């Protein structure tokens, strides 16, 4: 069996200026931080990003936004990242807001090769502007088009050497369906195991979907900065 385990340099070589990239992190958590560091070091720019949020300035996609390397963002909200908000109002970051359920369905459509999905969500609001509206059995729906990317950058708990991957808890939130909707799928994992150590019920995304596996060299189970700040605040008596 061919191993899909690669070095950081091999993984980063797949990222280029102007790509559409899906980021599987959840508001900056569960992010492929070491590979994002590699993207920052390479200086990949003019990124069209697809992510559930704008993250935070020191987490996940937010680090790339902080350096103004992202030009377009399709997302559900940016409320946790004031820098994304400021760049949007300054005309430096083009943001398309998508309701969260619609966001997930558009990506699933991209992965399944579907032409889009029909949803009543957004009818009668700013969301419907520029979109095709259909009436079915007397009810109005918006046609939401699929989302697809050049690269999906996701984070997983475990992988075996041929690319079967497993998430842990909320780590599967957006990582799970983004893995199916990109030309190249690169996963950063905390632990690498041999083929056969992940049972059928353990595998969240099967090996044929994954192109590259990068094993973190730093802390295996990092405590995300947001929760570090919350803990520090609690231990400091809320000051």
Coordinates of C-alpha atoms in Angstrom, one line a residue:
X1 CA 0.0 0.0 0.0
X2 CA 1.2 3.5 -0.9
X3 CA 1.8 5.8 2.1
X4 CA 0.3 9.3 1.9
X5 CA 2.4 10.6 4.7
X6 CA 4.3 13.7 3.6
X7 CA 6.6 16.3 5.0
X8 CA 5.5 19.9 5.7
X9 CA 7.4 21.1 2.7
X10 CA 5.7 18.6 0.4
X11 CA 2.3 19.6 1.7
X12 CA 3.0 23.4 1.5
X13 CA 4.1 22.9 -2.1
X14 CA 0.5 22.3 -3.1
X15 CA -0.6 25.8 -2.0
X16 CA -0.3 28.7 -4.5
X17 CA -1.4 32.3 -4.9
X18 CA -5.0 32.8 -6.0
X19 CA -6.4 29.4 -5.0
X20 CA -9.8 28.7 -3.5
X21 CA -9.1 26.9 -0.2
X22 CA -11.5 25.4 2.3
X23 CA -10.5 25.6 5.9
X24 CA -12.1 23.0 8.2
X25 CA -11.4 24.8 11.5
X26 CA -14.3 25.7 13.7
X27 CA -14.0 29.4 14.5
X28 CA -10.2 28.9 14.6
X29 CA -10.3 25.7 16.7
X30 CA -9.5 22.3 15.2
X31 CA -7.3 24.1 12.7
X32 CA -4.3 22.8 10.8
X33 CA -2.0 25.3 12.6
X34 CA 1.4 24.0 11.5
X35 CA 0.4 23.9 7.8
X36 CA -1.2 27.4 8.2
X37 CA 2.2 28.5 9.6
X38 CA 3.8 27.0 6.5
X39 CA 1.4 29.0 4.3
X40 CA 2.4 32.2 6.2
X41 CA 6.1 31.4 5.7
X42 CA 5.6 30.8 2.0
X43 CA 3.5 34.0 1.7
X44 CA 0.6 32.4 -0.2
X45 CA -1.7 35.3 -1.1
X46 CA -4.9 36.3 -2.9
X47 CA -6.7 33.4 -1.2
X48 CA -10.4 32.8 -1.8
X49 CA -11.3 31.2 1.5
X50 CA -14.3 29.1 2.4
X51 CA -14.7 28.6 6.2
X52 CA -17.5 28.5 8.8
X53 CA -16.2 31.8 10.2
X54 CA -13.4 34.4 9.9
X55 CA -11.8 32.7 12.9
X56 CA -9.8 34.9 15.3
X57 CA -6.6 36.9 14.6
X58 CA -4.4 34.4 16.3
X59 CA -6.2 31.2 15.3
X60 CA -6.6 29.2 12.1
X61 CA -7.8 31.1 9.0
X62 CA -7.8 34.3 11.1
X63 CA -4.0 34.3 11.0
X64 CA -4.0 34.6 7.2
X65 CA -6.7 37.3 7.4
X66 CA -4.5 39.2 9.9
X67 CA -1.7 39.2 7.3
X68 CA -4.1 40.3 4.6
X69 CA -3.5 37.3 2.5
X70 CA -7.2 36.5 2.0
X71 CA -9.1 38.5 -0.7
X72 CA -12.5 36.7 -0.6
X73 CA -14.3 34.9 2.1
X74 CA -17.4 32.8 2.0
X75 CA -18.6 32.3 5.5
X76 CA -21.4 32.2 8.0
X77 CA -20.1 35.0 10.2
X78 CA -17.0 37.1 11.1
X79 CA -18.1 38.2 14.6
X80 CA -15.2 36.7 16.4
X81 CA -12.6 38.4 14.3
X82 CA -12.6 42.2 14.4
X83 CA -9.8 42.4 11.8
X84 CA -12.0 40.6 9.3
X85 CA -14.8 43.1 10.0
X86 CA -12.5 46.1 9.6
X87 CA -11.0 44.7 6.3
X88 CA -14.5 44.1 5.0
X89 CA -15.6 47.7 5.8
X90 CA -12.4 49.0 4.3
X91 CA -13.0 47.1 1.0
X92 CA -10.0 44.9 1.5
X93 CA -11.9 41.7 2.1
X94 CA -14.9 40.6 0.0
X95 CA -17.2 38.7 2.3
X96 CA -20.2 36.6 1.2
X97 CA -22.4 35.6 4.2
X98 CA -24.2 32.3 4.0
X99 CA -26.6 30.8 6.6
X100 CA -24.8 28.0 8.4
X101 CA -27.1 25.2 7.3
X102 CA -27.0 26.5 3.7
X103 CA -23.2 26.7 4.0
X104 CA -23.0 23.0 4.8
X105 CA -25.4 22.0 2.1
X106 CA -23.6 24.0 -0.6
X107 CA -20.3 22.2 0.3
X108 CA -22.0 18.8 0.4
X109 CA -23.4 19.6 -3.1
X110 CA -19.9 20.4 -4.3
X111 CA -18.7 17.1 -3.0
X112 CA -21.5 15.1 -4.4
X113 CA -21.4 16.7 -7.8
X114 CA -24.9 18.1 -7.5
X115 CA -26.1 21.3 -9.2
X116 CA -27.2 23.0 -6.0
X117 CA -29.9 22.8 -3.3
X118 CA -33.2 24.4 -2.8
X119 CA -33.9 26.1 0.6
X120 CA -36.5 28.5 2.0
X121 CA -33.8 30.0 4.2
X122 CA -33.1 33.6 3.2
X123 CA -36.3 34.2 1.2
X124 CA -37.4 37.7 1.7
X125 CA -34.0 38.8 3.1
X126 CA -30.8 40.2 1.7
X127 CA -29.6 36.7 1.2
X128 CA -31.9 36.2 -1.8
X129 CA -30.3 39.1 -3.8
X130 CA -29.0 37.9 -7.2
X131 CA -30.2 34.3 -6.7
X132 CA -32.7 32.3 -8.6
X133 CA -36.0 31.8 -6.8
X134 CA -38.4 28.9 -7.5
X135 CA -41.9 28.3 -6.3
X136 CA -42.8 24.7 -5.6
X137 CA -46.3 23.8 -4.3
X138 CA -46.9 27.4 -3.5
X139 CA -43.7 27.8 -1.4
X140 CA -40.7 29.9 -2.4
X141 CA -37.2 28.5 -2.4
X142 CA -33.8 29.8 -3.3
X143 CA -31.4 27.9 -5.5
X144 CA -28.1 27.8 -3.7
X145 CA -25.1 26.8 -5.9
X146 CA -22.5 24.2 -4.8
X147 CA -19.1 25.2 -3.3
X148 CA -15.9 23.5 -4.4
X149 CA -12.3 24.3 -3.7
X150 CA -8.8 23.7 -5.2
X151 CA -7.6 22.6 -1.8
X152 CA -9.3 21.5 1.5
X153 CA -7.1 21.9 4.5
X154 CA -8.5 19.9 7.4
X155 CA -7.4 18.7 10.8
X156 CA -8.0 15.2 12.2
X157 CA -7.2 13.3 15.3
X158 CA -5.7 10.1 13.8
X159 CA -4.8 8.8 10.4
X160 CA -3.3 5.6 9.1
X161 CA -0.5 5.7 6.6
X162 CA -2.8 5.2 3.6
X163 CA -5.0 8.1 4.5
X164 CA -8.0 6.8 6.5
X165 CA -8.8 9.5 9.0
X166 CA -10.7 9.8 12.3
X167 CA -12.0 13.0 14.0
X168 CA -12.6 13.5 17.7
X169 CA -15.8 15.1 19.1
X170 CA -16.5 18.5 17.5
X171 CA -13.4 18.1 15.3
X172 CA -15.7 16.6 12.7
X173 CA -17.9 19.7 12.5
X174 CA -16.9 21.1 9.2
X175 CA -13.8 19.0 8.4
X176 CA -16.0 16.0 7.6
X177 CA -17.9 17.3 4.6
X178 CA -15.2 19.7 3.3
X179 CA -13.0 16.7 2.7
X180 CA -15.3 15.6 -0.2
X181 CA -15.4 19.0 -1.9
X182 CA -11.9 19.8 -3.1
X183 CA -9.5 18.7 -5.8
X184 CA -6.7 18.2 -3.3
X185 CA -7.3 17.2 0.3
X186 CA -4.6 17.7 2.8
X187 CA -5.0 16.7 6.4
X188 CA -2.9 17.6 9.5
X189 CA -3.2 14.9 12.2
X190 CA -2.1 14.5 15.8
X191 CA -1.4 10.8 15.7
X192 CA -0.4 8.4 12.9
X193 CA -1.2 4.7 13.2
X194 CA -0.6 1.6 11.0
X195 CA -3.1 0.3 8.5
X196 CA -5.7 -1.9 10.4
X197 CA -5.5 0.0 13.7
X198 CA -8.5 2.1 12.7
X199 CA -11.6 -0.1 12.5
X200 CA -14.4 0.5 10.1
X201 CA -16.5 2.3 12.8
X202 CA -13.5 4.6 13.6
X203 CA -13.0 6.0 10.1
X204 CA -14.8 9.2 9.4
X205 CA -13.3 9.9 5.9
X206 CA -11.9 7.0 3.9
X207 CA -8.5 6.9 2.4
X208 CA -9.5 7.4 -1.3
X209 CA -10.7 10.9 -0.5
X210 CA -7.4 12.0 1.2
X211 CA -4.4 13.0 -0.9
X212 CA -1.8 13.9 1.8
X213 CA -1.3 13.3 5.5
X214 CA 1.0 15.6 7.5
X215 CA 1.8 14.6 11.1
X216 CA 2.1 17.4 13.6
X217 CA 5.6 17.8 15.0
X218 CA 4.6 20.1 17.9
X219 CA 2.0 19.7 20.6
X220 CA -0.3 16.8 19.7
X221 CA -3.4 18.0 21.4
X222 CA -3.1 21.8 21.6
X223 CA -5.4 23.8 23.9
X224 CA -6.8 26.4 21.6
X225 CA -5.9 30.1 22.4
X226 CA -9.6 31.1 23.0
X227 CA -9.9 28.6 25.8
X228 CA -6.4 29.5 27.1
X229 CA -7.6 33.1 27.4
X230 CA -10.9 32.0 29.1
X231 CA -9.0 29.8 31.6
X232 CA -6.5 32.6 32.4
X233 CA -9.4 35.0 33.0
X234 CA -11.1 32.6 35.3
X235 CA -8.0 31.9 37.2
X236 CA -7.4 35.6 37.5
X237 CA -10.8 36.1 39.2
X238 CA -12.3 37.6 36.1
X239 CA -10.0 40.5 35.9

